[in-house]
PDB file of C-alpha atoms and ligand atoms in Angstrom:
ATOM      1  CA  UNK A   1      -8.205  -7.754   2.974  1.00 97.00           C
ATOM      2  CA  UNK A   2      -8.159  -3.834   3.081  1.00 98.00           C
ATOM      3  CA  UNK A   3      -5.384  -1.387   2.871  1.00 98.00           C
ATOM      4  CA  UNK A   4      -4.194   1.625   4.752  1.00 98.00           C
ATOM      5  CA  UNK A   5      -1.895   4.629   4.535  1.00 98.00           C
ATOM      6  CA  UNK A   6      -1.278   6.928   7.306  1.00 98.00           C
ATOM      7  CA  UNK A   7      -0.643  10.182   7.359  1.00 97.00           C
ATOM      8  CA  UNK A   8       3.116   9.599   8.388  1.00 98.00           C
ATOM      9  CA  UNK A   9       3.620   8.256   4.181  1.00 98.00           C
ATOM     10  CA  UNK A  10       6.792  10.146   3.214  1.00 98.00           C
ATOM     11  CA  UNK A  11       6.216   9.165  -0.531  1.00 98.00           C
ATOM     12  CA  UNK A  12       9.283   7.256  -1.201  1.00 98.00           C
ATOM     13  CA  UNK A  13       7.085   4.684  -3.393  1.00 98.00           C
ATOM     14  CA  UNK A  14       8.320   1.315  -2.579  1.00 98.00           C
ATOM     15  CA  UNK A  15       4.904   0.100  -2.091  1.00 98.00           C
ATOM     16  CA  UNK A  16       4.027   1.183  -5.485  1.00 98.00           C
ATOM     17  CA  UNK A  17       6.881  -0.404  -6.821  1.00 98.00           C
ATOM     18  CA  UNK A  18       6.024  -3.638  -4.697  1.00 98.00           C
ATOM     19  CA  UNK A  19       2.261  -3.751  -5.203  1.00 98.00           C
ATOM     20  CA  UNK A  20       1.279  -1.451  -8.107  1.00 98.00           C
ATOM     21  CA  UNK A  21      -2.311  -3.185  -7.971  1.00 98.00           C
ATOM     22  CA  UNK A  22      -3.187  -1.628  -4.678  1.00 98.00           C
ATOM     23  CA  UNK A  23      -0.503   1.608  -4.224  1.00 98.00           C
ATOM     24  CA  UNK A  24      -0.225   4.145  -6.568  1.00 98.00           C
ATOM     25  CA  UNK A  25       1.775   7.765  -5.791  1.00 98.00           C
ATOM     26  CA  UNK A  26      -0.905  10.100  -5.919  1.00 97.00           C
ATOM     27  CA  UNK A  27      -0.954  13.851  -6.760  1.00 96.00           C
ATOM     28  CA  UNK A  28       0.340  14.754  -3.396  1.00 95.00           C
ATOM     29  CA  UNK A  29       3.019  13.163  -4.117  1.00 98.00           C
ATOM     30  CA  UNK A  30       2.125  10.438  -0.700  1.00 98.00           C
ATOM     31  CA  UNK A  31       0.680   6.926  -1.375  1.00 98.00           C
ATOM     32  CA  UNK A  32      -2.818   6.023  -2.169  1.00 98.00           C
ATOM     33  CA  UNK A  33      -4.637   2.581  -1.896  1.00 98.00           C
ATOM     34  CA  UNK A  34      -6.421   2.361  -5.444  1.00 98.00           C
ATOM     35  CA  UNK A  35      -8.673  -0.234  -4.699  1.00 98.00           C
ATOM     36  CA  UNK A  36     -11.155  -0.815  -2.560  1.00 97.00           C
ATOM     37  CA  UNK A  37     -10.460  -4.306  -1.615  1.00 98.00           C
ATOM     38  CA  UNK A  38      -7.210  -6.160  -1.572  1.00 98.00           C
ATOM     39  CA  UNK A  39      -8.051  -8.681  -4.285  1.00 98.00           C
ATOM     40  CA  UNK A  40      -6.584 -12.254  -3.151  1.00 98.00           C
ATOM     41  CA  UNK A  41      -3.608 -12.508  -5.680  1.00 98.00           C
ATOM     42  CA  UNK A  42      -2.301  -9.425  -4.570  1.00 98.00           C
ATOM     43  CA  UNK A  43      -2.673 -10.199  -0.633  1.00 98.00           C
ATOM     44  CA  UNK A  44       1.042 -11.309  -0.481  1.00 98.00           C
ATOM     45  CA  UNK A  45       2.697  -8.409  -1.874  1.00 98.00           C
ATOM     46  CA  UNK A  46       0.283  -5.606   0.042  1.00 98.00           C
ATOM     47  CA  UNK A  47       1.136  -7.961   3.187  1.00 98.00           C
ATOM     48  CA  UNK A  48       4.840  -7.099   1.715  1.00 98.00           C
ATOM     49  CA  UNK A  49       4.484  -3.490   1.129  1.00 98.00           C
ATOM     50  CA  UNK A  50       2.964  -3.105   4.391  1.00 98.00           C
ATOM     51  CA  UNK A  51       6.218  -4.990   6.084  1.00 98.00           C
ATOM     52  CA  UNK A  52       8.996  -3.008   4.263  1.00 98.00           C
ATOM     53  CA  UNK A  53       7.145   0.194   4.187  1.00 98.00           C
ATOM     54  CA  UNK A  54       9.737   2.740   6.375  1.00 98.00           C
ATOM     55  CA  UNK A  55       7.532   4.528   7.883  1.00 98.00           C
ATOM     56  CA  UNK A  56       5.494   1.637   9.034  1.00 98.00           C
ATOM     57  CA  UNK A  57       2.523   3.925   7.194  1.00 98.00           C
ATOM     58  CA  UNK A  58       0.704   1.114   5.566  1.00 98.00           C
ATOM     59  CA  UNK A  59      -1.915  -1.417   7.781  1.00 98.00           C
ATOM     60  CA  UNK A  60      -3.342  -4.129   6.144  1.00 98.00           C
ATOM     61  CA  UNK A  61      -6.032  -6.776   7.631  1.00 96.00           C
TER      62      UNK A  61
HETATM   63  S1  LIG B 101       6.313   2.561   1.261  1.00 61.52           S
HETATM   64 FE1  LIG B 101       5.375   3.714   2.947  1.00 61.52          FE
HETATM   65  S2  LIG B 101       6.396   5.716   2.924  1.00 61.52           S
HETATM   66 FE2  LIG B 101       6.849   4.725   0.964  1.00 61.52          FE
HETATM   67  S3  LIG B 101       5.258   5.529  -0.414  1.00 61.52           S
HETATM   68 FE3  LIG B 101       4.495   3.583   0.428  1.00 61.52          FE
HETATM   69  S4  LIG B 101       3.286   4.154   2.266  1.00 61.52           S
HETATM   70 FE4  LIG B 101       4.564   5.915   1.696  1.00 61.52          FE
END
């Protein structure tokens, strides 16, 4: 699994808070994916992120 963020991230870092393994708030102050592939204990919480994400900014697959 790999994860997205779109440009339409307004930074309000609930997908850092929900996946910390994958998101991280980077120096722009908008969410980064930290890793290059979703590793397969953290697939459930990036699916979460992804689903409670605001902005709908995050794709995972
Ligand atoms: S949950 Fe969405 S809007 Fe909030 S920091 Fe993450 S990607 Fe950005």
């Amino acid at each position: 699994m790999k994860a997205t963020v779109s440009e339409d991230c307004i930074g309000c870092g609930l997908c850092e808070s929900t996946c910390p393994e994958v998101f991280s708030i980077g120096d722009e102050g908008t969410a980064e994916v930290i890793v290059d592939e979703v590793p397969e204990e953290n697939e459930d919480s990036a699916q979460e992120a992804a689903d409670n994400c605001p902005v709908s900014a995050i794709t995972v697959e």
